[in-house]
Amino acid sequence: MERGFPFLDIQWYPGHMARAKRLLFQQLSKTDLAVELCDARIPLSSRNPDLDRMIAGKRRILLLCKADLADAGATNRWLTHFTNEGVRAMAYDATPRNTQKARELMDSAAKEFYERAERRGIKKTLRAMVVGVPNVGKSTFINRLTGSATTDVGDRPGVTRANRWVKANPYLEVLDTPGLLWPKLSDKKAATRLAYIGTIRDAVYDQLELSIRLLSELLADRKETTCERFKIKNPDAEGITLLDEVCRGRGFLLKGGVSHYDRASAVILDEFRGGKLGRITLEQPPAASGETGAC
Ligand SMILES: Nc1nc2c(ncn2[C@@H]2O[C@H](COP(=O)(O)OP(=O)(O)OP(=O)(O)O)[C@@H](O)[C@H]2O)c(=O)[nH]1
Ligand SMILES: [Mg+2]
């Protein structure tokens, strides 16, 4: 699996993120329910331990987002894992059916909140905070809940810059929040995987290194599909020569037949992120894989 290529050393915690964390903290007292979003392709590495600590003690649910890009069997194993840990979790893919299911899960987690209001003879508005790492689909989820394009969405991390309460109906308000990473991405494996799926801004790491590392992981686990997709003739190639394989195979060549590495590396990352290699989950639940708490 390692093929002699190390995980990347990525450090990323810009000032605006520290501020976003402080501002999020201030919203906690106004929040009845936390909706945590992680990425179904890396449910371990995409859960922020900082956020976890912040919302501990709150009513909460967990959505395994972008489930349409993850392996369905692995997602089911993760759901069993979270259920065994007492976490209310579901797979989410931004469809109307799953948005309705998520709504029902929110209501069931807030049952006691509704019952308390009912005992007092009032109908209260549920205030739910949507949190998670950058680019996981927080604003998309809110737009699906409200049935409108109220919040900005974009396929890059850092689209949402400020907390914003949005009314879904008279009895439900949701808080859109900026994506939060944690100060020390000291777990290189987690940081590298977050970069694979587009959680960390491209400028922060070496894109060539990242794409080679991803290609190596893909070749180790699904050689045939990967060779076919990227027209790789020699899957045993390593480092930059692996990128040469892709450049030659896919015709990413500059004048004089020189490899266009940047193009190859952007295509590898884009196609993986867009699910062109199929539905892939990079992490298995701890019991099944032997991995323990990547984050
Ligand atoms: N395949 C797939 N893509 C999704 C899903 N949900 C969101 N996306 C896409 O993921 C990208 C990021 O979505 P956003 O809703 O902007 O993510 P965010 O968590 O609000 O991101 P930040 O505000 O940057 O932290 C967009 O291109 C969405 O279209 C999903 O369930 N499946
Ligand atoms: Mg957003």
Short mmCIF file of C-alpha atoms and ligand atoms in Angstrom, two decimals:
data_model
loop_
_atom_site.label_atom_id
_atom_site.label_comp_id
_atom_site.label_asym_id
_atom_site.label_seq_id
_atom_site.Cartn_x
_atom_site.Cartn_y
_atom_site.Cartn_z
CA MET A 1 0.00 0.00 0.00
CA GLU A 2 2.75 2.49 0.90
CA ARG A 3 4.90 1.75 -2.20
CA GLY A 4 7.67 3.76 -0.57
CA PHE A 5 5.77 7.00 -0.91
CA PRO A 6 5.17 8.93 2.32
CA PHE A 7 1.97 10.62 3.40
CA LEU A 8 2.16 14.37 2.94
CA ASP A 9 3.20 16.85 5.59
CA ILE A 10 0.29 19.28 5.46
CA GLN A 11 -0.15 22.09 7.95
CA TRP A 12 -3.15 24.28 7.52
CA TYR A 13 -4.87 26.54 10.00
CA PRO A 14 -5.35 30.04 8.63
CA GLY A 15 -6.37 32.86 10.93
CA HIS A 16 -9.92 32.99 9.62
CA MET A 17 -10.46 29.42 10.81
CA ALA A 18 -9.45 30.20 14.39
CA ARG A 19 -11.89 33.13 14.27
CA ALA A 20 -14.62 30.93 12.76
CA LYS A 21 -14.18 28.49 15.63
CA ARG A 22 -14.57 31.27 18.20
CA LEU A 23 -17.69 32.59 16.48
CA LEU A 24 -19.17 29.11 16.25
CA PHE A 25 -18.60 28.66 19.96
CA GLN A 26 -20.71 31.77 20.59
CA GLN A 27 -23.65 30.20 18.73
CA LEU A 28 -23.68 27.05 20.84
CA SER A 29 -25.97 28.43 23.53
CA LYS A 30 -28.56 29.32 20.86
CA THR A 31 -28.48 25.84 19.39
CA ASP A 32 -30.80 22.95 20.24
CA LEU A 33 -29.29 20.37 17.91
CA ALA A 34 -25.95 19.83 16.17
CA VAL A 35 -25.97 18.23 12.73
CA GLU A 36 -22.44 17.01 12.09
CA LEU A 37 -21.45 16.22 8.52
CA CYS A 38 -18.54 13.95 7.65
CA ASP A 39 -17.49 12.54 4.28
CA ALA A 40 -18.64 8.96 3.65
CA ARG A 41 -15.39 8.22 1.77
CA ILE A 42 -13.27 8.96 4.88
CA PRO A 43 -15.60 8.94 7.91
CA LEU A 44 -12.67 8.68 10.30
CA SER A 45 -10.42 11.43 8.96
CA SER A 46 -13.22 13.87 8.16
CA ARG A 47 -14.54 14.14 11.73
CA ASN A 48 -13.03 17.13 13.46
CA PRO A 49 -12.02 16.29 17.06
CA ASP A 50 -12.26 20.01 17.94
CA LEU A 51 -15.87 20.13 16.81
CA ASP A 52 -16.53 16.86 18.54
CA ARG A 53 -15.42 18.38 21.83
CA MET A 54 -17.38 21.58 21.19
CA ILE A 55 -20.71 19.85 20.57
CA ALA A 56 -20.25 17.16 23.21
CA GLY A 57 -23.31 17.23 25.44
CA LYS A 58 -25.54 18.65 22.68
CA ARG A 59 -28.25 16.64 20.98
CA ARG A 60 -26.62 15.58 17.76
CA ILE A 61 -26.84 13.55 14.59
CA LEU A 62 -24.18 12.55 12.08
CA LEU A 63 -24.65 12.55 8.30
CA LEU A 64 -22.22 10.54 6.17
CA CYS A 65 -22.27 12.91 3.20
CA LYS A 66 -21.50 12.34 -0.47
CA ALA A 67 -22.60 8.74 0.08
CA ASP A 68 -23.18 8.55 -3.69
CA LEU A 69 -19.36 8.63 -4.08
CA ALA A 70 -18.62 6.04 -1.37
CA ASP A 71 -18.79 2.27 -1.48
CA ALA A 72 -22.29 1.30 -0.31
CA GLY A 73 -21.12 -1.77 1.66
CA ALA A 74 -18.47 0.24 3.50
CA THR A 75 -21.04 2.94 4.32
CA ASN A 76 -23.31 0.29 5.84
CA ARG A 77 -20.44 -1.00 7.95
CA TRP A 78 -19.73 2.54 9.14
CA LEU A 79 -23.39 3.04 10.03
CA THR A 80 -23.33 -0.15 12.12
CA HIS A 81 -20.14 1.10 13.78
CA PHE A 82 -21.68 4.47 14.66
CA THR A 83 -24.92 2.88 15.84
CA ASN A 84 -22.90 0.62 18.14
CA GLU A 85 -21.23 3.75 19.52
CA GLY A 86 -24.66 5.23 20.26
CA VAL A 87 -24.41 7.85 17.48
CA ARG A 88 -27.54 8.62 15.44
CA ALA A 89 -26.14 8.45 11.91
CA MET A 90 -27.31 8.05 8.33
CA ALA A 91 -25.89 8.05 4.81
CA TYR A 92 -26.71 11.25 2.92
CA ASP A 93 -26.49 12.12 -0.78
CA ALA A 94 -28.44 15.37 -1.16
CA THR A 95 -31.47 13.64 -2.74
CA PRO A 96 -35.02 14.66 -1.70
CA ARG A 97 -35.58 11.19 -0.20
CA ASN A 98 -32.50 11.38 2.02
CA THR A 99 -33.17 15.00 2.90
CA GLN A 100 -36.58 13.89 4.20
CA LYS A 101 -34.88 11.06 6.12
CA ALA A 102 -32.40 13.52 7.60
CA ARG A 103 -35.27 15.78 8.63
CA GLU A 104 -36.88 12.81 10.40
CA LEU A 105 -33.59 11.95 12.12
CA MET A 106 -33.29 15.55 13.31
CA ASP A 107 -36.83 15.36 14.71
CA SER A 108 -36.19 12.06 16.45
CA ALA A 109 -32.99 13.44 18.04
CA ALA A 110 -34.97 16.50 19.18
CA LYS A 111 -37.90 14.46 20.52
CA GLU A 112 -37.34 15.49 24.10
CA PHE A 113 -37.05 19.17 23.03
CA TYR A 114 -40.48 18.97 21.34
CA GLU A 115 -42.03 17.05 24.24
CA ARG A 116 -40.84 19.61 26.76
CA ALA A 117 -42.38 22.44 24.71
CA GLU A 118 -45.61 20.45 24.31
CA ARG A 119 -45.89 19.97 28.08
CA ARG A 120 -45.70 23.75 28.39
CA GLY A 121 -48.39 24.07 25.72
CA ILE A 122 -46.14 25.86 23.23
CA LYS A 123 -44.66 25.05 19.83
CA LYS A 124 -41.00 25.99 19.77
CA THR A 125 -38.66 26.59 16.85
CA LEU A 126 -35.85 24.05 16.67
CA ARG A 127 -32.49 25.68 16.07
CA ALA A 128 -29.98 23.36 14.43
CA MET A 129 -26.31 24.04 13.77
CA VAL A 130 -24.76 22.36 10.70
CA VAL A 131 -21.06 21.71 11.22
CA GLY A 132 -18.23 19.83 9.54
CA VAL A 133 -14.95 20.08 7.66
CA PRO A 134 -14.73 22.33 4.57
CA ASN A 135 -16.42 21.27 1.32
CA VAL A 136 -18.30 18.37 2.93
CA GLY A 137 -21.71 19.63 1.76
CA LYS A 138 -23.04 21.72 4.68
CA SER A 139 -24.53 24.53 2.58
CA THR A 140 -25.90 22.04 0.03
CA PHE A 141 -27.68 20.19 2.84
CA ILE A 142 -29.19 23.46 4.11
CA ASN A 143 -30.38 24.38 0.61
CA ARG A 144 -32.03 20.97 0.30
CA LEU A 145 -33.68 21.40 3.71
CA THR A 146 -35.01 24.85 2.89
CA GLY A 147 -35.86 23.93 -0.70
CA SER A 148 -34.06 27.00 -2.03
CA ALA A 149 -30.59 28.20 -2.99
CA THR A 150 -30.30 30.35 0.12
CA THR A 151 -26.65 29.59 0.84
CA ASP A 152 -23.63 29.70 -1.47
CA VAL A 153 -22.31 26.35 -2.62
CA GLY A 154 -19.09 25.60 -4.51
CA ASP A 155 -16.78 22.71 -5.22
CA ARG A 156 -13.86 24.10 -3.27
CA PRO A 157 -13.16 24.48 0.45
CA GLY A 158 -13.87 27.79 2.17
CA VAL A 159 -17.00 28.91 0.28
CA THR A 160 -18.96 29.75 3.44
CA ARG A 161 -17.08 32.42 5.40
CA ALA A 162 -19.51 33.36 8.17
CA ASN A 163 -22.20 31.84 10.37
CA ARG A 164 -25.67 32.43 9.02
CA TRP A 165 -29.07 31.40 10.42
CA VAL A 166 -31.53 30.33 7.74
CA LYS A 167 -35.26 29.71 8.25
CA ALA A 168 -36.39 26.39 6.79
CA ASN A 169 -39.96 26.83 8.07
CA PRO A 170 -41.59 28.62 11.03
CA TYR A 171 -40.43 25.87 13.36
CA LEU A 172 -36.96 25.10 12.03
CA GLU A 173 -33.91 27.36 11.75
CA VAL A 174 -30.54 26.09 10.61
CA LEU A 175 -27.12 27.66 11.03
CA ASP A 176 -24.76 27.46 8.05
CA THR A 177 -21.16 27.55 9.27
CA PRO A 178 -17.71 27.80 7.67
CA GLY A 179 -15.89 24.49 7.35
CA LEU A 180 -13.54 23.86 10.25
CA LEU A 181 -10.30 21.93 10.34
CA TRP A 182 -8.34 21.48 13.51
CA PRO A 183 -5.14 23.36 14.35
CA LYS A 184 -2.64 20.55 14.02
CA LEU A 185 -3.20 18.17 11.17
CA SER A 186 -0.47 16.11 12.79
CA ASP A 187 -1.94 12.85 11.60
CA LYS A 188 -0.40 12.83 8.14
CA LYS A 189 -2.62 10.04 6.94
CA ALA A 190 -5.78 11.97 7.86
CA ALA A 191 -4.41 15.21 6.38
CA THR A 192 -3.48 13.50 3.13
CA ARG A 193 -6.90 11.89 2.82
CA LEU A 194 -8.61 15.22 3.52
CA ALA A 195 -6.54 16.67 0.68
CA TYR A 196 -7.51 13.78 -1.65
CA ILE A 197 -11.19 14.59 -1.34
CA GLY A 198 -10.73 18.37 -1.69
CA THR A 199 -11.17 19.51 1.91
CA ILE A 200 -7.90 21.41 2.01
CA ARG A 201 -7.16 24.26 -0.39
CA ASP A 202 -4.91 23.10 -3.28
CA ALA A 203 -2.39 25.88 -2.66
CA VAL A 204 -1.43 24.39 0.71
CA TYR A 205 0.18 21.21 -0.56
CA ASP A 206 2.21 19.95 -3.49
CA GLN A 207 -0.35 18.77 -6.00
CA LEU A 208 2.11 16.53 -7.86
CA GLU A 209 3.05 14.72 -4.67
CA LEU A 210 -0.57 14.37 -3.65
CA SER A 211 -1.67 12.92 -6.98
CA ILE A 212 1.21 10.42 -7.03
CA ARG A 213 0.39 9.37 -3.50
CA LEU A 214 -3.30 8.93 -4.42
CA LEU A 215 -2.44 7.02 -7.56
CA SER A 216 -0.21 4.69 -5.53
CA GLU A 217 -3.04 4.00 -3.06
CA LEU A 218 -5.50 3.39 -5.87
CA LEU A 219 -3.11 1.05 -7.68
CA ALA A 220 -2.53 -0.93 -4.50
CA ASP A 221 -6.24 -1.50 -3.92
CA ARG A 222 -7.78 -1.50 -7.40
CA LYS A 223 -5.06 -1.99 -9.95
CA GLU A 224 -7.20 -2.91 -12.94
CA THR A 225 -9.69 -0.04 -12.80
CA THR A 226 -6.93 2.48 -12.13
CA CYS A 227 -4.70 1.25 -14.97
CA GLU A 228 -7.67 1.27 -17.30
CA ARG A 229 -8.83 4.76 -16.35
CA PHE A 230 -5.40 6.38 -16.58
CA LYS A 231 -4.03 4.15 -19.35
CA ILE A 232 -1.12 3.03 -17.21
CA LYS A 233 1.01 0.35 -18.83
CA ASN A 234 3.48 -0.17 -15.99
CA PRO A 235 1.68 -0.06 -12.63
CA ASP A 236 4.97 -0.85 -10.85
CA ALA A 237 6.37 2.56 -11.78
CA GLU A 238 6.93 4.83 -8.79
CA GLY A 239 7.05 8.55 -8.06
CA ILE A 240 7.24 10.87 -11.02
CA THR A 241 7.62 7.97 -13.47
CA LEU A 242 4.13 6.89 -12.46
CA LEU A 243 2.90 10.32 -13.58
CA ASP A 244 4.88 9.82 -16.83
CA GLU A 245 2.81 6.68 -17.38
CA VAL A 246 -0.41 8.71 -17.08
CA CYS A 247 0.94 11.51 -19.29
CA ARG A 248 1.87 9.08 -22.04
CA GLY A 249 -1.28 6.97 -21.65
CA ARG A 250 -3.72 9.86 -21.63
CA GLY A 251 -1.75 12.04 -24.02
CA PHE A 252 -0.92 14.82 -21.56
CA LEU A 253 2.16 15.88 -23.47
CA LEU A 254 3.75 19.23 -24.13
CA LYS A 255 5.73 20.20 -27.21
CA GLY A 256 8.43 17.67 -27.96
CA GLY A 257 6.58 14.90 -26.10
CA VAL A 258 7.44 16.27 -22.64
CA SER A 259 5.11 15.09 -19.86
CA HIS A 260 2.55 17.70 -18.74
CA TYR A 261 2.70 16.73 -15.06
CA ASP A 262 0.42 19.50 -13.79
CA ARG A 263 -2.33 18.46 -16.17
CA ALA A 264 -2.00 14.78 -15.24
CA SER A 265 -2.01 15.53 -11.55
CA ALA A 266 -5.08 17.81 -11.79
CA VAL A 267 -6.95 15.17 -13.81
CA ILE A 268 -6.11 12.37 -11.34
CA LEU A 269 -7.45 14.40 -8.41
CA ASP A 270 -10.49 15.70 -10.32
CA GLU A 271 -11.51 12.30 -11.59
CA PHE A 272 -11.11 10.67 -8.19
CA ARG A 273 -13.08 13.47 -6.51
CA GLY A 274 -15.78 13.27 -9.16
CA GLY A 275 -16.24 9.52 -8.71
CA LYS A 276 -14.93 8.63 -12.18
CA LEU A 277 -13.08 5.63 -10.75
CA GLY A 278 -16.24 4.31 -9.15
CA ARG A 279 -17.55 4.53 -5.59
CA ILE A 280 -14.53 4.34 -3.32
CA THR A 281 -14.24 4.41 0.47
CA LEU A 282 -10.69 4.86 1.71
CA GLU A 283 -11.32 3.98 5.37
CA GLN A 284 -12.99 1.06 7.05
CA PRO A 285 -14.48 1.14 10.56
CA PRO A 286 -11.73 0.63 13.21
CA ALA A 287 -12.76 -2.91 14.16
CA ALA A 288 -12.71 -4.06 10.52
CA SER A 289 -9.47 -2.33 9.50
CA GLY A 290 -7.42 -2.30 12.67
CA GLU A 291 -7.05 1.49 12.34
CA THR A 292 -7.70 3.49 15.46
CA GLY A 293 -8.90 7.08 15.57
CA ALA A 294 -7.10 8.76 12.69
CA CYS A 295 -8.09 12.16 13.99
N1 LIG B 1 -21.48 13.98 -5.12
C1 LIG B 1 -21.98 14.77 -4.19
N2 LIG B 1 -21.61 16.07 -4.16
C2 LIG B 1 -22.13 16.85 -3.19
C3 LIG B 1 -23.04 16.38 -2.22
N3 LIG B 1 -23.34 17.40 -1.37
C4 LIG B 1 -22.65 18.45 -1.81
N4 LIG B 1 -21.92 18.15 -2.91
C5 LIG B 1 -21.01 19.02 -3.66
O1 LIG B 1 -19.91 19.31 -2.81
C6 LIG B 1 -19.41 20.63 -3.05
C7 LIG B 1 -19.32 21.39 -1.74
O2 LIG B 1 -20.61 21.65 -1.28
P1 LIG B 1 -20.94 22.82 -0.23
O3 LIG B 1 -22.35 22.63 0.18
O4 LIG B 1 -20.51 24.14 -0.74
O5 LIG B 1 -19.97 22.38 0.97
P2 LIG B 1 -19.71 23.15 2.35
O6 LIG B 1 -19.51 22.11 3.39
O7 LIG B 1 -20.78 24.16 2.60
O8 LIG B 1 -18.32 23.85 2.04
P3 LIG B 1 -17.62 25.14 2.77
O9 LIG B 1 -18.63 26.21 2.88
O10 LIG B 1 -16.54 25.49 1.80
O11 LIG B 1 -17.10 24.63 4.06
C8 LIG B 1 -20.37 21.25 -4.08
O12 LIG B 1 -19.79 21.11 -5.36
C9 LIG B 1 -21.62 20.38 -3.96
O13 LIG B 1 -22.36 20.35 -5.17
C10 LIG B 1 -23.42 15.00 -2.29
O14 LIG B 1 -24.21 14.50 -1.48
N5 LIG B 1 -22.86 14.27 -3.28
MG MG B 2 -20.67 26.20 2.86
#
